XYZ file of C-alpha atoms in Angstrom:
619
model
C 162.272 51.348 115.055
C 162.612 54.979 114.015
C 161.856 57.553 116.686
C 158.748 59.689 116.338
C 159.097 63.204 115.033
C 157.827 66.174 117.047
C 154.659 66.507 114.950
C 153.994 62.765 115.189
C 154.225 62.946 118.978
C 151.776 65.862 118.977
C 149.358 63.908 116.780
C 149.587 60.875 119.067
C 148.856 62.980 122.168
C 146.012 64.686 120.325
C 144.428 61.350 119.446
C 144.734 60.204 123.067
C 143.167 63.401 124.406
C 140.194 63.130 122.065
C 139.670 59.465 122.877
C 139.624 60.199 126.623
C 137.215 63.078 126.053
C 134.797 60.805 124.198
C 134.531 58.306 127.056
C 130.982 56.931 127.412
C 128.647 58.057 130.172
C 125.405 56.205 130.922
C 123.693 57.336 134.143
C 120.975 54.668 133.916
C 123.469 51.812 133.784
C 125.898 53.678 136.035
C 128.709 53.549 133.504
C 131.109 56.449 133.968
C 129.232 57.704 137.050
C 130.944 59.088 140.136
C 131.493 57.485 143.520
C 132.219 53.986 144.737
C 129.935 51.585 142.847
C 129.188 47.891 142.554
C 127.593 46.122 139.612
C 124.358 44.325 140.542
C 121.400 42.693 138.751
C 118.296 44.870 138.654
C 114.524 44.164 138.597
C 114.000 46.950 136.038
C 112.916 45.917 132.534
C 115.568 46.645 129.925
C 118.274 47.113 132.559
C 119.626 43.669 133.525
C 122.678 45.059 135.329
C 123.703 48.453 136.724
C 126.634 49.946 138.607
C 124.962 51.473 141.673
C 126.411 53.318 144.697
C 127.808 50.914 147.277
C 125.808 52.688 149.998
C 122.566 51.659 148.245
C 123.454 47.971 148.415
C 124.279 48.345 152.107
C 120.856 49.855 152.873
C 118.603 47.474 154.848
C 115.796 48.157 152.361
C 117.841 46.933 149.411
C 117.016 43.203 149.652
C 113.272 43.929 149.882
C 113.392 45.991 146.697
C 114.938 43.332 144.478
C 111.558 42.067 143.258
C 109.866 45.484 143.235
C 111.063 47.600 140.288
C 109.534 50.917 141.420
C 110.772 50.467 144.983
C 114.248 49.590 143.662
C 114.279 52.709 141.448
C 113.122 54.964 144.314
C 115.799 53.539 146.595
C 118.446 54.147 143.961
C 117.257 57.741 143.608
C 118.073 58.283 147.298
C 121.741 57.387 146.707
C 122.359 58.210 143.036
C 121.746 61.792 141.944
C 122.921 61.094 138.391
C 120.332 58.321 138.033
C 117.592 60.478 139.596
C 118.389 63.349 137.223
C 118.234 61.149 134.119
C 115.087 59.306 135.315
C 112.969 62.034 136.922
C 114.121 65.421 135.632
C 113.305 67.094 132.333
C 115.177 70.202 131.171
C 115.104 72.332 128.042
C 117.828 71.557 125.510
C 119.701 74.760 124.611
C 119.859 74.409 120.823
C 116.431 72.901 120.024
C 114.407 74.002 123.110
C 113.099 70.428 123.289
C 112.350 68.821 126.669
C 114.998 66.175 127.327
C 116.128 64.046 130.308
C 118.715 65.759 132.485
C 121.907 63.864 131.629
C 124.851 65.594 133.255
C 127.738 66.851 131.158
C 131.354 66.616 132.306
C 131.555 70.015 134.095
C 128.254 69.326 135.875
C 129.612 65.996 137.087
C 132.713 67.720 138.429
C 130.575 70.210 140.335
C 128.381 67.363 141.584
C 131.431 65.574 142.984
C 132.154 68.627 145.169
C 128.564 68.786 146.435
C 128.414 65.054 147.092
C 131.722 65.039 148.966
C 130.144 67.305 151.599
C 126.778 65.535 151.658
C 128.103 62.004 152.009
C 130.517 63.154 154.739
C 127.630 64.654 156.713
C 128.964 68.205 156.325
C 127.052 71.373 155.458
C 127.276 71.854 151.679
C 128.946 75.124 150.738
C 130.270 76.221 147.317
C 131.162 79.339 145.375
C 130.934 78.847 141.619
C 132.676 81.033 139.047
C 130.583 80.403 135.955
C 131.403 80.235 132.280
C 128.836 80.026 129.503
C 126.961 77.063 128.048
C 127.449 74.316 130.621
C 124.520 74.595 133.030
C 126.067 75.302 136.412
C 122.914 77.029 137.695
C 120.798 74.133 136.443
C 122.888 71.601 138.347
C 122.701 73.627 141.571
C 118.941 74.073 141.316
C 118.252 70.425 140.526
C 120.521 69.313 143.358
C 118.474 71.450 145.728
C 115.302 69.925 144.227
C 116.715 66.429 144.815
C 117.223 67.200 148.489
C 113.689 68.586 148.832
C 111.895 65.943 146.742
C 113.811 62.846 147.853
C 115.689 63.424 151.099
C 113.981 66.040 153.250
C 110.526 67.371 154.047
C 109.929 70.791 155.656
C 113.229 71.873 154.070
C 112.790 75.349 152.629
C 114.903 76.960 149.928
C 115.505 80.442 148.541
C 116.638 81.610 145.124
C 118.012 85.165 145.197
C 119.393 86.896 142.118
C 120.362 90.438 141.166
C 116.869 90.936 139.738
C 113.697 89.015 140.533
C 113.106 87.938 136.927
C 116.360 85.967 136.963
C 115.330 84.201 140.179
C 111.933 83.434 138.622
C 113.645 81.935 135.560
C 115.732 79.678 137.774
C 112.619 78.544 139.660
C 111.054 77.885 136.257
C 113.441 74.919 135.922
C 111.901 73.554 139.106
C 108.379 74.050 137.764
C 109.201 72.079 134.591
C 110.771 69.304 136.642
C 107.661 68.895 138.836
C 105.323 68.944 135.827
C 107.181 65.990 134.262
C 108.049 64.057 137.431
C 107.142 60.346 137.021
C 104.199 59.621 139.316
C 105.523 56.174 140.272
C 108.749 57.789 141.526
C 107.132 60.586 143.545
C 107.386 60.287 147.319
C 104.582 62.533 148.466
C 100.926 62.225 149.488
C 99.935 64.772 146.828
C 100.858 64.807 143.152
C 104.066 66.623 142.275
C 103.427 70.303 141.608
C 103.899 73.798 142.980
C 101.084 75.257 145.035
C 100.529 78.814 146.320
C 101.634 79.521 149.858
C 99.525 81.824 152.033
C 98.860 84.217 149.162
C 102.526 85.176 148.783
C 103.498 85.668 145.144
C 107.183 84.971 145.693
C 106.694 81.690 147.582
C 105.576 78.276 146.256
C 105.004 75.069 148.242
C 105.990 71.668 146.881
C 102.874 69.518 147.190
C 103.364 66.430 149.330
C 106.772 67.522 150.653
C 105.835 70.650 152.635
C 108.945 72.406 151.307
C 108.701 76.035 150.241
C 110.711 77.614 147.414
C 111.073 81.399 147.729
C 112.422 83.795 145.115
C 113.792 87.278 145.717
C 116.298 89.832 144.531
C 119.147 91.874 145.918
C 117.139 94.967 144.945
C 114.406 94.139 147.472
C 116.028 91.881 150.085
C 113.416 92.634 152.767
C 111.114 90.094 151.085
C 113.457 87.255 152.021
C 115.014 88.373 155.298
C 114.419 86.388 158.443
C 112.787 83.375 156.787
C 113.539 79.758 157.675
C 115.830 78.500 154.908
C 117.900 75.339 154.705
C 119.000 75.782 151.087
C 120.138 79.029 149.443
C 120.955 79.577 145.768
C 122.478 83.063 145.389
C 122.814 83.841 141.694
C 124.907 86.414 139.792
C 126.159 87.986 143.011
C 128.832 89.967 141.139
C 125.980 92.040 139.684
C 124.239 92.768 142.985
C 124.010 96.503 143.582
C 126.262 98.203 146.123
C 124.653 101.312 147.588
C 125.024 103.412 150.721
C 122.216 101.441 152.413
C 122.695 97.984 150.936
C 125.655 95.769 150.086
C 125.846 92.262 148.589
C 127.721 91.054 151.663
C 125.011 92.297 154.040
C 122.186 90.827 151.950
C 123.899 87.451 151.705
C 124.602 87.380 155.421
C 120.962 88.218 156.117
C 119.667 85.515 153.758
C 122.077 82.853 154.959
C 121.734 83.705 158.639
C 118.963 81.150 159.002
C 120.818 78.366 157.159
C 122.138 76.126 159.913
C 125.454 74.312 159.953
C 123.704 70.981 159.458
C 123.915 68.068 157.007
C 121.847 68.589 153.845
C 121.930 72.388 154.222
C 123.358 74.140 151.203
C 124.630 77.596 150.336
C 125.643 78.077 146.696
C 127.041 81.463 145.649
C 127.444 81.629 141.880
C 128.134 84.274 139.280
C 129.911 85.148 136.110
C 132.838 87.462 136.801
C 132.445 91.226 136.632
C 135.956 92.361 137.363
C 137.709 92.458 140.702
C 137.237 94.099 144.069
C 133.537 93.344 144.519
C 131.991 90.938 147.031
C 132.036 87.972 144.668
C 135.710 88.388 143.758
C 136.717 88.908 147.387
C 134.755 85.855 148.535
C 136.196 83.811 145.662
C 139.755 84.638 146.705
C 138.945 83.928 150.349
C 137.453 80.543 149.501
C 140.177 79.663 147.003
C 142.833 80.269 149.658
C 141.012 78.003 152.118
C 140.057 80.802 154.507
C 136.339 80.712 153.686
C 133.643 78.118 154.307
C 133.014 77.417 150.606
C 134.619 75.195 148.003
C 135.757 77.307 145.036
C 134.735 75.751 141.700
C 135.652 77.118 138.283
C 135.047 75.442 134.929
C 137.275 76.667 132.062
C 135.949 76.754 128.515
C 138.121 73.810 127.464
C 136.034 71.468 129.647
C 132.786 72.457 127.912
C 131.773 70.219 124.994
C 130.121 73.105 123.169
C 133.483 74.740 122.522
C 135.043 72.476 119.896
C 134.902 72.054 116.135
C 136.052 69.254 113.834
C 139.502 70.200 112.615
C 139.978 69.700 108.833
C 143.769 69.423 109.124
C 144.989 68.645 112.637
C 148.589 68.143 111.506
C 148.771 71.607 109.953
C 147.252 73.219 113.055
C 149.542 71.405 115.483
C 152.623 72.302 113.478
C 151.649 75.983 113.288
C 150.547 76.843 116.866
C 151.237 80.369 118.084
C 152.398 81.165 121.630
C 148.869 81.328 123.064
C 147.838 78.079 121.329
C 150.920 76.293 122.631
C 149.998 77.483 126.108
C 146.476 76.098 125.644
C 147.962 72.835 124.369
C 150.118 72.617 127.486
C 146.869 72.964 129.502
C 145.331 69.916 127.843
C 143.473 71.270 124.796
C 143.151 69.013 121.730
C 143.105 69.940 118.039
C 139.309 70.348 117.856
C 139.343 72.777 120.769
C 142.283 74.707 119.307
C 140.495 74.928 115.960
C 137.382 76.346 117.644
C 139.545 78.788 119.592
C 141.364 79.953 116.444
C 138.037 80.565 114.693
C 136.689 82.443 117.720
C 139.726 84.718 117.861
C 138.952 85.853 114.302
C 135.543 87.069 115.498
C 137.014 89.327 118.167
C 137.986 92.923 117.287
C 140.718 92.656 119.911
C 142.356 89.276 120.539
C 142.762 90.132 124.220
C 138.965 90.047 124.653
C 138.873 86.295 124.220
C 140.975 85.826 127.363
C 138.186 87.262 129.511
C 135.259 85.961 127.423
C 136.653 82.418 127.349
C 139.088 82.129 130.250
C 141.321 79.186 130.977
C 141.632 79.996 134.676
C 139.951 82.179 137.288
C 142.542 84.957 136.904
C 141.588 85.430 133.257
C 137.896 85.180 134.151
C 138.069 88.194 136.468
C 140.195 90.212 134.023
C 137.421 91.443 131.793
C 138.771 94.507 130.015
C 140.859 94.899 126.904
C 141.805 98.394 128.140
C 143.588 97.164 131.259
C 146.755 99.073 132.043
C 148.524 96.463 134.163
C 149.288 92.860 133.262
C 146.941 90.401 134.932
C 149.658 87.821 135.423
C 152.048 90.395 136.889
C 149.385 91.645 139.303
C 148.628 88.093 140.418
C 152.332 87.514 141.007
C 152.325 90.682 143.127
C 149.320 89.345 145.063
C 151.415 86.424 146.296
C 153.155 88.808 148.696
C 149.870 90.001 150.236
C 148.821 88.965 153.714
C 146.682 89.931 156.663
C 148.131 92.847 158.661
C 149.829 91.993 161.925
C 147.782 94.645 163.738
C 145.062 97.195 163.101
C 144.362 100.465 164.864
C 145.389 104.140 164.813
C 148.466 106.261 165.456
C 147.680 108.659 168.273
C 148.001 112.422 167.932
C 151.400 112.482 169.650
C 152.796 110.149 166.966
C 154.482 108.051 169.630
C 151.899 105.319 170.177
C 149.998 102.891 168.003
C 146.703 102.021 169.650
C 145.315 98.641 168.615
C 141.676 98.742 167.555
C 139.901 96.160 165.391
C 137.818 98.966 163.862
C 140.768 101.262 163.225
C 141.496 102.557 159.735
C 145.220 101.772 159.767
C 146.646 98.357 158.937
C 150.245 97.647 159.904
C 152.332 94.803 158.549
C 155.655 95.994 159.998
C 156.292 98.437 162.869
C 158.789 101.281 162.409
C 162.403 100.349 162.982
C 165.627 102.218 163.571
C 167.553 103.340 160.521
C 164.451 102.850 158.385
C 164.034 104.891 155.197
C 160.323 105.445 154.866
C 158.163 107.346 152.445
C 154.548 108.181 153.290
C 152.353 108.847 150.228
C 148.900 110.413 150.628
C 146.027 110.350 148.132
C 143.282 112.774 149.170
C 139.674 111.599 148.903
C 136.365 112.914 150.193
C 134.582 113.196 153.503
C 131.323 111.434 152.573
C 130.991 107.640 152.702
C 130.066 107.525 149.004
C 133.116 109.548 147.886
C 136.645 108.400 147.080
C 138.781 107.107 149.923
C 141.674 108.973 151.435
C 144.713 106.697 151.647
C 148.007 107.053 153.515
C 150.540 104.426 152.430
C 153.887 103.749 154.106
C 156.672 102.097 152.097
C 160.066 101.060 153.454
C 162.967 101.540 151.043
C 165.738 100.704 153.500
C 167.029 97.556 151.892
C 166.214 95.398 148.907
C 162.846 95.912 147.256
C 160.597 98.689 148.563
C 157.726 97.157 150.478
C 154.418 98.296 151.860
C 154.532 98.252 155.652
C 151.398 100.172 156.672
C 148.281 101.810 155.271
C 145.526 104.087 156.526
C 142.267 104.244 154.540
C 139.105 106.114 155.396
C 136.881 109.163 154.960
C 137.936 112.284 156.855
C 137.979 116.087 156.632
C 140.957 117.331 154.641
C 142.537 119.302 157.471
C 142.262 116.265 159.748
C 143.757 114.104 156.993
C 146.788 116.401 156.938
C 147.147 115.978 160.715
C 146.728 112.202 160.409
C 149.361 112.041 157.660
C 151.755 114.063 159.781
C 151.281 111.696 162.730
C 151.928 108.622 160.548
C 155.060 110.177 159.020
C 156.458 111.067 162.460
C 155.593 107.623 163.779
C 157.518 106.011 160.927
C 160.849 107.486 161.929
C 160.380 110.970 160.499
C 159.441 109.643 157.042
C 159.408 111.695 153.857
C 155.783 112.850 153.570
C 154.424 113.144 150.013
C 150.928 114.620 149.790
C 149.012 114.647 146.516
C 148.222 118.342 146.539
C 145.537 118.759 143.859
C 142.637 118.917 146.289
C 144.435 121.294 148.634
C 145.233 123.631 145.747
C 141.660 123.974 144.459
C 138.537 125.643 145.771
C 136.567 122.405 146.024
C 136.856 122.286 149.784
C 136.728 125.354 151.969
C 138.158 127.623 149.262
C 141.614 127.623 147.722
C 143.023 129.969 150.368
C 141.767 127.711 153.157
C 143.285 124.642 151.559
C 146.628 126.294 150.956
C 146.591 127.295 154.607
C 146.487 123.590 155.489
C 149.602 122.941 153.405
C 151.389 125.977 154.824
C 150.557 124.916 158.372
C 151.865 121.439 157.571
C 155.117 122.920 156.296
C 155.524 124.895 159.532
C 155.080 121.761 161.653
C 157.161 119.265 159.653
C 160.431 119.691 157.828
C 160.569 116.421 155.849
C 157.961 117.228 153.196
C 158.172 116.460 149.506
C 158.359 119.651 147.450
C 158.195 120.081 143.709
C 159.734 122.791 141.588
C 157.267 125.049 139.739
C 157.537 128.211 137.675
C 155.947 131.276 139.289
C 154.729 133.538 136.478
C 154.248 136.456 138.907
C 157.942 136.567 139.762
C 159.244 134.910 136.589
C 161.249 132.501 138.704
C 161.178 128.927 139.893
C 159.954 128.118 143.366
C 159.290 124.991 145.405
C 155.817 124.028 146.573
C 154.651 121.408 149.058
C 153.107 118.258 147.612
C 152.948 116.229 144.413
C 150.602 117.730 141.838
C 148.877 115.173 139.615
C 147.999 116.325 136.103
C 147.828 114.648 132.713
C 151.606 114.824 132.257
C 152.653 113.747 135.738
C 149.958 111.055 135.954
C 151.240 109.451 132.769
C 154.706 109.437 134.330
C 153.382 107.850 137.531
C 151.430 105.170 135.663
C 154.400 104.321 133.449
C 156.547 103.838 136.541
C 153.891 101.679 138.199
C 153.524 99.516 135.084
C 157.259 98.855 135.110
C 157.371 98.184 138.856
C 154.500 95.690 138.702
C 155.813 93.986 135.576
C 159.329 93.615 137.004
C 158.199 92.740 140.529
C 160.111 95.800 141.718
C 158.243 96.244 145.009
C 156.449 94.094 147.575
C 152.725 94.609 147.989
C 150.915 93.602 151.171
C 147.294 94.716 150.659
C 145.192 92.596 148.241
C 142.921 95.597 147.692
C 145.807 97.293 145.885
C 145.918 94.346 143.463
C 142.162 94.540 143.003
C 142.432 98.193 142.049
C 145.179 97.403 139.553
C 142.929 94.926 137.750
C 140.220 97.545 137.149
C 142.562 100.370 136.132
C 142.050 101.286 132.493
C 143.217 103.554 129.732
C 140.304 105.629 128.459
C 139.719 106.421 124.756
C 141.212 109.915 125.241
C 144.452 108.433 126.560
C 143.876 109.274 130.222
C 143.766 106.745 133.063
C 141.036 105.920 135.561
C 139.394 103.091 137.461
C 136.393 101.408 135.878
C 133.082 103.072 136.796
C 132.061 102.036 140.295
C 135.621 101.216 141.410
C 138.482 103.167 143.034
C 142.162 103.826 142.361
C 143.128 105.572 145.619
C 145.398 102.817 146.930
C 146.980 102.376 143.499
C 147.876 106.076 143.302
C 149.691 106.010 146.639
C 151.874 103.178 145.314
C 152.572 105.059 142.087
C 153.527 108.259 143.944
C 155.676 106.504 146.565
C 157.551 104.411 143.993
C 158.186 107.482 141.834
C 159.700 109.342 144.780
C 161.781 106.341 145.848
C 163.105 105.758 142.330
C 163.952 109.446 141.914
C 166.351 109.178 144.845
C 164.735 111.828 147.040
C 164.585 109.834 150.265
C 166.515 111.260 153.217
C 169.318 109.425 155.006
C 168.164 107.194 157.876
C 167.812 108.791 161.292
C 170.410 107.737 163.853
C 169.563 105.189 166.525
C 169.730 107.990 169.084
C 166.609 109.653 167.667
C 164.568 110.291 170.811
C 161.017 109.927 169.441
C 160.516 106.227 170.061
C 157.119 104.797 169.124
C 155.300 102.446 171.430
C 152.164 100.324 171.340
C 149.213 100.005 173.684
């Protein structure tokens, strides 16, 4: 038998993938449903046999229900969410707006398996969901909460909190529709299924017959939902929650979830579409994904969503003419119909890079939402692999000989100073106020191998005190080369230009290992050397170019994940300049760019001898 050609093998795999995708799913009969199931005869007309959860058959009430169809159906609803959803829940179909039974799609079933793993194990149910479009993740979460309140628990209150109240009201609207269409013979309450007012409060509704309240609120006005007794919390679009001087998404979520006990059948679901990196949602996603958080991280890529496929008129031609990106998608399990849809979608985009963030294959692409990004997402994520928690946190004291541990200190240290170290300390000057840019002092070790971040100070401080703090850190790290970004000190924005220059002059009198740049003095028509690195359009382009190369080539070791977050929101503006996206910072990033430039230019001093008498210590 002749061996198959490459294109014939691709066609065979494509046919197999499409056949597996089209597998049947029948929640009423139990075919294709999740969990351990057994096939049993049923007393329900039109349903002679069904594959039901094994736990249902083991229930003591099972034998009594065999000749009582409604009792059998209600018992099954207790154990089989997929059956309950298809039997008791009505939702609006996206394309026609018609009311249809809630039959779960494949991504919803995957999310359900995560929720059910916690519930059936008797654990608190906790998830963080990174959403894509068109698959109904919010619907599944809300109906799962409704299932707990309508079937499993009474006096079990829930809250829906979104970035704006209208969004929370829309989500609760799903609940209203469900109650309006709930089959009366399946309802387990003394009153008919409906929402009723609760003590005159417009944001609270009571489920009749279950004594469960459903509250809606927003991150804009969190006081309306603080301190209430909640067992279930649906926190929607948290990436879009406002961050202000008096309110943060993290604080609001902690306040809302403070009443949710660590008990079975309690649920906290944090969900959002991505809005870039560095915000609460992205940070919590990374924490949960790494296993450090209390939540299961769930992401559904576009290729799992049935909506994103089109019949392919010539699968052979497509498979034989895949570009690099399409081959990568093929290697991740896409079939010809999905690749055809993707190819058509790319033609709609003014920039092909936009489709990576609009229709991501993984969570990294989902959070990378700008076609103007300066640094490669994949390279930044590779850099993130070297990040870790600091070994200690605290402050260097004013004598520069002691590091005082303090959990609230502004300095993180991954490695202490060591003899014969070759350190560079780069300083980016921010503002004093809490709402202004951060001041950052970064310490990199260039002694051997790749330069690596070993310590970092970040905070808000007066500029003269920042100079003193930078000096202490440089002395502590074995008389390091101190590179201060001098723009702020050379302008009149703080205390007057003369006052700022005095700070630099005083620094030069106290410390001899300062970075100095050569400038032309028009008054004397000669070149002179000034303290500090001056960032302007020309030098910033040079710094950014060096950083791009270093990140792409893996030419240094990063330790702080916040540096990676800043890199993923760093953009080129239409005028060709560089800046962080509005609402984000680039202070940490700039210290890396400055330090790496100085290291690569060969301006580091020789290591100090082991006999150097200023030995640091820790308390």
